[in-house]
Amino acid sequence: MGSELKYFAVLAITVAALLQSTAAVEKHVVGDKFGWIVPPGGHYAYEVWASGHKFSVGDILEFNFTTGEQDVAKVTKEAFDSCNSTNPIELKTTGPANFTLDTIGEYYFIGTMDKHCELGQKLAINVTSTTSAPAPAPGPATPRGPVTYIVGEQLGWFVPGEFSYSAWAYGKTFMVGDTLVFNFLNETQDVAIVTKAVFDNCTTNSTLAVYKYSPVHIILNTTGEHYFTSTYDSHCEYGQKLAINVTGKSAGTPSPCPSPSSSTTPAPSKAPSAHSPVASGPYTSAASSTITGSGYYLTILLVGLAFFH
Ligand SMILES: *[C@@H]1O[C@H](CO)[C@@H](O)[C@H](O)[C@H]1NC(C)=O
Ligand SMILES: *[C@@H]1O[C@H](CO)[C@@H](O)[C@H](O)[C@H]1NC(C)=O
Ligand SMILES: *[C@@H]1O[C@H](CO)[C@@H](O)[C@H](O)[C@H]1NC(C)=O
Ligand SMILES: *[C@@H]1O[C@H](CO)[C@@H](O)[C@H](O)[C@H]1NC(C)=O
Ligand SMILES: *[C@@H]1O[C@H](CO)[C@@H](O)[C@H](O)[C@H]1NC(C)=O
Ligand SMILES: *[C@@H]1O[C@H](CO)[C@@H](O)[C@H](O)[C@H]1NC(C)=O
Ligand SMILES: *[C@@H]1O[C@H](CO)[C@@H](O)[C@H](O)[C@H]1NC(C)=O
Ligand SMILES: *[C@@H]1O[C@H](CO)[C@@H](O)[C@H](O)[C@H]1NC(C)=O
Ligand SMILES: *[C@@H]1O[C@H](CO)[C@@H](O)[C@H](O)[C@H]1NC(C)=O
């Protein structure tokens, strides 16, 4: 884990907050403080970033990167989809690099170095209006409907260095009906659902369930505490762990039987599970599977998402 990555990781907390704000006549710094890098969580990073911004004619996109380590090319949709950097519309190799959004329409950008694009350094945006106007502030919705949380936002799910998933979770309200999405690069991470004891001690050879293919969607079906980590060697010890407390129900959620709180009772170490113990061996997973454990259900949907189509 490079120190540079740690640096970005620390700043990601700020990034998450900044995502919500949009102002008039703008320079958009791509990825905000996170900048233009090969994102640890794959191409979701810039997808998520773009979804938090409104682009208007006249706006400037600033790609902040270290010259020599990254570059940025404006390309066609076809080149974007296939990560073809052979004949870009425009290539900028000195960071930071600006592009002015001078017309309505779709814009596609990729990093052309090595496998940067394939690894997720790609951005598609849609300029939809000629007039810059402040985006309407999202009105307070009470009671709120189900929320989908992208774990770690742009950074996704990885061994975080100084970034902490507890900081990410801080201040968020998790309710029954909400969804957690874990984005990561296949074969480099996984998502393990574990008991509190396993979570605390990182004895990740004992799990309730393990999901190996990104993106992992977990619908929070029950109140109480939920613990997530990784079965990869030392990932838990190095901080790839997330604990959340599901406290109520979002509006319009069918009512499941609330499970007894696990906050004071030791979690059962022999919870029934279709998938435990799981070490690091090959793991076959269906496209959709439901497991039962400790009086609650978690349904994990492994969804193949097609972006930019
Ligand atoms: C660009 O990145 C550098 C180094 O990470 C940082 O110091 C600078 O503030 C960034 N610029 C912007 C506009 O975010
Ligand atoms: C990449 O694009 C160039 C020019 O746009 C084209 O000639 C070439 O066939 C493309 N390569 C692939 C692998 O699609
Ligand atoms: C990019 O645009 C910003 C905002 O207008 C400006 O401050 C910065 O100097 C520009 N950078 C380059 C390399 O043109
Ligand atoms: C971009 O916005 C236009 C107008 O709203 C819309 O017709 C088009 O489908 C959008 N493109 C993408 C890729 O979302
Ligand atoms: C976790 O570690 C503590 C302290 O080392 C120990 O007392 C406890 O039994 C361990 N729990 C499990 C489930 O291994
Ligand atoms: C997990 O590993 C610990 C020590 O590394 C061992 O004591 C324990 O029995 C193992 N548990 C399982 C379920 O294999
Ligand atoms: C991970 O693997 C699954 C199943 O093979 C696939 O659907 C998904 O697109 C892959 N995700 C990434 C980010 O490569
Ligand atoms: C989780 O929330 C419940 C209900 O608000 C509370 O009683 C419990 O102490 C919380 N647990 C933690 C670890 O914060
Ligand atoms: C959990 O959510 C899934 C998906 O929405 C649903 O199929 C399942 O019945 C739910 N389980 C409970 C106990 O509510």
Coordinates of C-alpha atoms and ligand atoms in Angstrom, one line a residue:
M1 CA 0.0 0.0 0.0
G2 CA 1.8 3.1 -1.2
S3 CA 1.9 6.2 1.0
E4 CA 0.2 8.1 -1.8
L5 CA -2.8 5.8 -1.7
K6 CA -3.0 6.3 2.1
Y7 CA -2.9 10.0 1.5
F8 CA -5.9 9.8 -0.8
A9 CA -7.6 7.4 1.5
V10 CA -7.5 9.9 4.4
L11 CA -8.9 12.6 2.2
A12 CA -11.7 10.4 1.0
I13 CA -13.8 11.3 4.0
T14 CA -13.8 14.9 3.0
V15 CA -14.5 13.8 -0.6
A16 CA -17.7 12.1 0.5
A17 CA -19.0 15.3 2.0
L18 CA -18.0 17.4 -1.0
L19 CA -19.9 15.1 -3.3
Q20 CA -23.1 16.5 -2.1
S21 CA -22.4 20.1 -2.9
T22 CA -22.8 21.7 -6.3
A23 CA -22.2 25.3 -7.1
A24 CA -22.7 27.6 -10.1
V25 CA -20.2 28.3 -12.9
E26 CA -17.8 25.7 -12.1
K27 CA -14.4 24.1 -12.3
H28 CA -14.9 20.5 -11.4
V29 CA -11.8 18.8 -10.0
V30 CA -12.3 15.2 -11.2
G31 CA -12.4 12.9 -8.2
D32 CA -12.1 16.0 -5.9
K33 CA -9.2 15.6 -3.5
F34 CA -8.9 12.1 -4.6
G35 CA -7.7 13.4 -8.0
W36 CA -7.2 11.4 -11.2
I37 CA -5.6 8.1 -10.3
V38 CA -6.1 4.4 -10.8
P39 CA -8.9 4.0 -8.3
P40 CA -8.5 1.1 -5.8
G41 CA -12.2 0.2 -6.1
G42 CA -12.3 0.1 -9.9
H43 CA -14.3 2.2 -12.4
Y44 CA -17.1 2.8 -9.9
A45 CA -15.0 5.6 -8.5
Y46 CA -15.5 8.1 -11.3
E47 CA -19.0 6.8 -11.9
V48 CA -19.9 7.8 -8.4
W49 CA -18.0 11.0 -8.6
A50 CA -19.8 12.0 -11.8
S51 CA -23.2 11.1 -10.4
G52 CA -22.7 13.7 -7.7
H53 CA -22.1 16.6 -10.2
K54 CA -24.1 18.6 -12.7
F55 CA -22.1 19.7 -15.7
S56 CA -23.0 22.7 -17.8
V57 CA -21.6 24.3 -20.9
G58 CA -18.7 26.5 -20.0
D59 CA -17.6 24.5 -17.0
I60 CA -14.1 23.3 -16.7
L61 CA -13.0 19.8 -15.9
E62 CA -9.7 19.7 -14.1
F63 CA -7.8 16.5 -14.0
N64 CA -5.3 16.6 -11.1
F65 CA -2.5 14.1 -11.5
T66 CA 1.2 13.8 -11.2
T67 CA 2.9 14.3 -14.6
G68 CA 4.6 11.1 -15.7
E69 CA 2.5 8.9 -13.5
Q70 CA -0.9 9.5 -15.1
D71 CA -2.2 11.2 -18.2
V72 CA -5.7 11.9 -19.6
A73 CA -7.2 11.5 -23.0
K74 CA -10.5 12.7 -24.4
V75 CA -11.8 9.8 -26.5
T76 CA -14.9 8.5 -28.3
K77 CA -17.5 6.4 -26.6
E78 CA -16.2 3.3 -28.5
A79 CA -12.6 4.0 -27.4
F80 CA -13.9 4.5 -23.8
D81 CA -15.9 1.3 -23.8
S82 CA -12.9 -0.7 -25.1
C83 CA -10.1 1.3 -23.4
N84 CA -8.6 2.0 -26.8
S85 CA -6.0 4.7 -26.5
T86 CA -4.6 4.4 -30.1
N87 CA -6.1 7.5 -31.6
P88 CA -7.5 9.8 -28.9
I89 CA -9.3 13.0 -29.7
E90 CA -7.0 14.9 -27.4
L91 CA -4.2 13.7 -25.1
K92 CA -2.8 15.7 -22.2
T93 CA 0.2 14.4 -20.4
T94 CA 1.0 17.3 -18.0
G95 CA -1.0 17.5 -14.8
P96 CA -3.2 19.2 -13.8
A97 CA -4.9 19.3 -17.1
N98 CA -8.1 21.2 -18.0
F99 CA -10.8 20.5 -20.5
T100 CA -13.5 23.0 -21.1
L101 CA -17.0 21.6 -21.6
D102 CA -17.9 23.7 -24.7
T103 CA -21.0 21.9 -25.9
I104 CA -23.9 19.8 -24.7
G105 CA -23.4 16.1 -25.0
E106 CA -21.4 13.2 -23.7
Y107 CA -17.7 13.4 -22.9
Y108 CA -15.4 10.4 -22.4
F109 CA -12.0 10.4 -20.8
I110 CA -9.5 7.6 -20.0
G111 CA -6.0 7.2 -18.7
T112 CA -3.8 5.8 -21.5
M113 CA -0.9 4.5 -19.5
D114 CA -0.4 0.8 -19.0
K115 CA -3.6 -0.8 -17.9
H116 CA -4.9 2.3 -16.2
C117 CA -8.2 2.5 -18.1
E118 CA -8.9 -1.3 -17.7
L119 CA -8.3 -0.8 -14.0
G120 CA -10.9 1.9 -13.8
Q121 CA -9.3 5.2 -14.6
K122 CA -12.1 6.3 -16.9
L123 CA -14.7 9.0 -16.7
A124 CA -17.9 9.5 -18.7
I125 CA -20.0 12.7 -18.2
N126 CA -23.1 14.2 -19.7
V127 CA -23.4 17.9 -20.2
T128 CA -27.1 18.5 -20.2
S129 CA -27.6 22.2 -19.7
T130 CA -26.3 25.4 -21.1
T131 CA -26.9 27.4 -18.0
S132 CA -25.1 26.9 -14.8
A133 CA -27.4 26.9 -11.9
P134 CA -27.1 25.7 -8.4
A135 CA -28.4 22.2 -8.1
P136 CA -31.5 22.1 -5.9
A137 CA -30.7 21.0 -2.4
P138 CA -32.2 17.6 -1.7
G139 CA -35.1 18.2 0.5
P140 CA -35.3 16.5 3.9
A141 CA -37.4 13.4 3.3
T142 CA -39.2 12.3 6.4
P143 CA -39.6 9.4 6.9
R144 CA -36.8 8.5 4.5
G145 CA -37.0 5.7 2.0
P146 CA -34.4 3.0 1.6
V147 CA -30.9 4.3 1.0
T148 CA -28.1 2.6 -1.0
Y149 CA -24.7 3.2 0.6
I150 CA -21.5 2.7 -1.5
V151 CA -19.0 1.4 1.1
G152 CA -16.0 3.7 1.1
E153 CA -17.5 5.8 -1.7
Q154 CA -15.0 6.1 -4.5
L155 CA -12.3 4.2 -2.8
G156 CA -14.5 1.1 -2.5
W157 CA -13.6 -1.9 -0.4
F158 CA -9.9 -2.4 0.1
V159 CA -7.1 -2.5 2.7
P160 CA -7.4 1.1 3.8
G161 CA -4.3 2.2 5.5
E162 CA -5.2 5.3 7.5
F163 CA -8.7 5.5 6.0
S164 CA -11.1 3.9 8.4
Y165 CA -14.5 2.4 7.6
S166 CA -15.7 3.4 11.0
A167 CA -15.1 7.0 10.0
W168 CA -17.0 6.3 6.8
A169 CA -19.9 4.8 8.8
Y170 CA -19.8 7.6 11.3
G171 CA -22.9 9.8 11.2
K172 CA -24.7 7.6 8.7
T173 CA -28.0 6.1 9.7
F174 CA -28.5 2.5 8.6
M175 CA -32.1 1.2 8.5
V176 CA -33.7 -2.0 7.6
G177 CA -34.3 -1.9 3.8
D178 CA -31.1 0.0 3.1
T179 CA -28.5 -1.6 0.8
L180 CA -24.7 -1.7 1.2
V181 CA -22.7 -2.0 -2.0
F182 CA -19.1 -3.2 -1.8
N183 CA -17.0 -2.4 -4.9
F184 CA -13.6 -4.0 -5.3
L185 CA -11.4 -5.6 -7.8
N186 CA -12.1 -9.3 -8.1
E187 CA -9.4 -11.6 -6.9
T188 CA -7.9 -8.9 -4.7
Q189 CA -10.6 -8.5 -2.0
D190 CA -13.7 -10.3 -0.7
V191 CA -16.5 -9.5 1.7
A192 CA -16.9 -11.7 4.7
I193 CA -19.9 -11.4 7.1
V194 CA -18.7 -12.4 10.5
T195 CA -19.7 -12.3 14.2
K196 CA -18.6 -9.7 16.6
A197 CA -16.0 -12.0 18.2
V198 CA -14.4 -12.8 14.8
F199 CA -14.6 -9.1 13.9
D200 CA -12.8 -8.1 17.1
N201 CA -10.1 -10.8 16.9
C202 CA -9.7 -11.0 13.1
T203 CA -10.1 -14.8 13.3
T204 CA -11.4 -14.7 9.8
N205 CA -11.1 -18.5 9.2
S206 CA -14.6 -18.5 10.7
T207 CA -17.2 -16.7 8.8
L208 CA -21.0 -16.6 8.3
A209 CA -20.6 -16.0 4.6
V210 CA -18.1 -14.9 2.0
Y211 CA -18.7 -13.1 -1.2
K212 CA -15.9 -13.0 -3.8
Y213 CA -17.3 -11.1 -6.7
S214 CA -17.8 -7.4 -7.0
P215 CA -20.1 -5.6 -6.7
V216 CA -21.7 -7.2 -3.6
H217 CA -25.1 -5.9 -2.7
I218 CA -26.2 -6.5 0.9
I219 CA -29.7 -5.6 1.8
L220 CA -30.0 -4.9 5.5
N221 CA -32.9 -7.0 6.7
T222 CA -32.6 -6.8 10.4
T223 CA -31.9 -4.4 13.1
G224 CA -28.8 -4.7 15.3
E225 CA -25.1 -4.9 14.5
H226 CA -23.6 -6.2 11.4
Y227 CA -19.9 -7.0 10.9
F228 CA -18.0 -7.1 7.6
T229 CA -14.3 -7.9 6.9
S230 CA -12.2 -9.9 4.5
T231 CA -10.8 -13.4 4.5
Y232 CA -7.6 -12.3 2.7
D233 CA -4.5 -12.7 4.8
S234 CA -4.0 -9.8 7.2
H235 CA -6.7 -7.6 5.5
C236 CA -8.7 -7.6 8.7
E237 CA -5.7 -6.8 10.9
Y238 CA -4.8 -3.9 8.5
G239 CA -8.3 -2.4 9.0
Q240 CA -10.5 -3.7 6.2
K241 CA -13.4 -4.0 8.6
L242 CA -16.8 -2.4 8.9
A243 CA -19.2 -2.5 11.7
I244 CA -22.6 -0.9 11.4
N245 CA -25.7 -0.6 13.6
V246 CA -29.0 -1.0 11.9
T247 CA -31.4 1.0 14.1
G248 CA -34.8 1.2 12.5
K249 CA -36.9 0.8 9.4
S250 CA -36.9 3.0 6.4
A251 CA -40.3 4.0 5.0
G252 CA -42.2 1.4 3.0
T253 CA -40.0 -1.5 4.1
P254 CA -41.9 -4.7 4.7
S255 CA -41.5 -5.6 8.4
P256 CA -39.2 -8.5 9.1
C257 CA -39.0 -10.0 12.6
P258 CA -36.5 -7.9 14.5
S259 CA -33.7 -10.1 15.7
P260 CA -32.6 -9.9 19.4
S261 CA -29.9 -7.3 19.8
S262 CA -26.4 -8.8 19.8
S263 CA -24.8 -5.9 21.5
T264 CA -24.5 -7.4 24.9
T265 CA -24.6 -11.1 24.2
P266 CA -21.6 -12.8 22.7
A267 CA -22.3 -13.7 19.1
P268 CA -22.7 -17.4 18.6
S269 CA -19.4 -18.8 17.3
K270 CA -21.1 -21.7 15.6
A271 CA -23.8 -19.8 13.7
P272 CA -25.4 -22.0 11.0
S273 CA -24.0 -21.2 7.7
A274 CA -23.8 -22.6 4.2
H275 CA -20.4 -21.2 3.8
S276 CA -18.3 -21.6 6.9
P277 CA -15.5 -22.1 7.6
V278 CA -14.1 -20.5 4.5
A279 CA -10.4 -20.0 4.0
S280 CA -8.8 -18.7 0.9
G281 CA -9.6 -21.5 -1.4
P282 CA -11.7 -21.3 -4.5
Y283 CA -15.3 -20.5 -3.8
T284 CA -18.1 -21.1 -6.0
S285 CA -20.9 -18.6 -5.8
A286 CA -24.3 -18.6 -7.5
A287 CA -25.5 -15.4 -9.0
S288 CA -27.8 -15.0 -6.1
S289 CA -27.8 -16.8 -2.8
T290 CA -29.5 -16.5 0.5
I291 CA -28.0 -17.6 3.8
T292 CA -29.5 -18.0 7.2
G293 CA -27.7 -17.3 10.4
S294 CA -28.3 -16.2 14.0
G295 CA -31.9 -15.6 13.3
Y296 CA -31.5 -13.2 10.4
Y297 CA -31.3 -13.4 6.7
L298 CA -29.0 -11.7 4.4
T299 CA -29.5 -11.8 0.8
I300 CA -26.6 -11.0 -1.3
L301 CA -27.2 -10.2 -4.9
L302 CA -24.2 -10.4 -7.1
V303 CA -25.2 -8.1 -9.9
G304 CA -23.4 -7.6 -13.2
L305 CA -23.8 -3.9 -13.8
A306 CA -23.4 -2.5 -17.2
F307 CA -22.3 1.1 -17.1
F308 CA -22.3 3.8 -19.7
H309 CA -24.7 2.1 -22.0
Ligands
LIG1 C1 -4.0 18.5 -6.8 O1 -3.2 17.5 -6.1 C2 -2.2 18.0 -5.3 C3 -1.4 16.9 -4.7 O2 -2.3 15.9 -4.3 C4 -2.9 18.9 -4.2 O3 -1.9 19.5 -3.4 C5 -3.7 20.0 -4.8 O4 -4.4 20.7 -3.9 C6 -4.7 19.4 -5.8 N1 -5.4 20.4 -6.5 C7 -6.7 20.5 -6.5 C8 -7.3 21.6 -7.3 O5 -7.4 19.8 -5.8
LIG2 C1 -8.4 1.3 -31.7 O1 -8.8 2.5 -32.4 C2 -8.1 2.6 -33.6 C3 -8.3 4.0 -34.3 O2 -9.5 4.6 -33.7 C4 -8.5 1.5 -34.5 O3 -7.8 1.5 -35.8 C5 -8.1 0.1 -33.9 O4 -8.6 -0.9 -34.7 C6 -8.8 0.1 -32.5 N1 -8.3 -1.1 -31.8 C7 -9.1 -2.0 -31.3 C8 -8.4 -3.1 -30.6 O5 -10.3 -1.9 -31.3
LIG3 C1 -7.3 25.1 -15.0 O1 -8.4 25.9 -14.7 C2 -8.3 26.5 -13.4 C3 -9.6 27.3 -13.2 O2 -9.9 28.1 -14.2 C4 -7.1 27.4 -13.4 O3 -7.0 28.0 -12.1 C5 -5.9 26.6 -13.7 O4 -4.8 27.4 -13.8 C6 -6.1 25.9 -15.0 N1 -4.9 25.0 -15.2 C7 -4.4 24.9 -16.4 C8 -3.2 23.9 -16.5 O5 -4.8 25.4 -17.4
LIG4 C1 -27.3 12.7 -21.8 O1 -28.3 13.6 -21.6 C2 -29.3 13.6 -22.6 C3 -30.3 14.7 -22.4 O2 -30.8 14.6 -21.0 C4 -29.9 12.2 -22.8 O3 -30.8 12.2 -23.9 C5 -28.8 11.2 -23.0 O4 -29.4 9.9 -23.0 C6 -27.8 11.3 -21.9 N1 -26.7 10.3 -22.1 C7 -26.3 9.4 -21.2 C8 -25.2 8.6 -21.6 O5 -26.8 9.4 -20.1
LIG5 C1 -10.8 -12.9 21.2 O1 -9.6 -12.5 21.9 C2 -9.8 -12.3 23.3 C3 -8.5 -11.8 23.9 O2 -7.4 -12.3 23.2 C4 -10.1 -13.7 23.9 O3 -10.3 -13.5 25.3 C5 -11.4 -14.2 23.2 O4 -11.7 -15.5 23.7 C6 -11.2 -14.2 21.7 N1 -12.5 -14.6 21.1 C7 -12.6 -15.5 20.2 C8 -13.9 -15.8 19.6 O5 -11.6 -16.0 19.7
LIG6 C1 -9.0 -20.4 13.2 O1 -7.6 -20.2 13.5 C2 -7.3 -20.2 14.9 C3 -5.8 -19.8 15.1 O2 -5.2 -19.4 13.9 C4 -7.6 -21.6 15.4 O3 -7.3 -21.6 16.8 C5 -9.0 -21.9 15.2 O4 -9.3 -23.2 15.6 C6 -9.4 -21.8 13.8 N1 -10.8 -21.9 13.6 C7 -11.4 -22.6 12.6 C8 -12.9 -22.7 12.6 O5 -10.7 -23.2 11.8
LIG7 C1 -16.4 -9.8 -10.8 O1 -16.8 -11.0 -11.2 C2 -18.2 -11.1 -11.4 C3 -18.5 -12.6 -11.7 O2 -17.6 -13.1 -12.6 C4 -18.5 -10.2 -12.6 O3 -19.9 -10.3 -12.9 C5 -18.1 -8.8 -12.3 O4 -18.3 -7.9 -13.4 C6 -16.7 -8.7 -11.8 N1 -16.5 -7.4 -11.3 C7 -15.4 -6.7 -11.6 C8 -15.3 -5.3 -11.0 O5 -14.5 -7.1 -12.3
LIG8 C1 -27.1 -0.1 18.2 O1 -28.3 0.5 18.3 C2 -29.1 0.1 19.4 C3 -30.4 0.8 19.3 O2 -30.2 2.2 19.1 C4 -28.4 0.4 20.7 O3 -29.1 0.0 21.8 C5 -27.0 -0.2 20.7 O4 -26.3 0.1 21.9 C6 -26.2 0.1 19.5 N1 -25.0 -0.6 19.4 C7 -23.8 0.0 19.2 C8 -22.6 -0.9 19.2 O5 -23.7 1.2 19.1
LIG9 C1 -34.2 -10.0 3.0 O1 -34.2 -9.3 1.8 C2 -34.4 -10.1 0.6 C3 -34.2 -9.2 -0.6 O2 -35.1 -8.1 -0.5 C4 -35.7 -10.8 0.7 O3 -35.9 -11.6 -0.4 C5 -35.8 -11.6 2.0 O4 -37.0 -12.2 2.1 C6 -35.5 -10.7 3.2 N1 -35.5 -11.5 4.4 C7 -36.1 -11.1 5.5 C8 -36.0 -11.9 6.7 O5 -36.8 -10.0 5.5

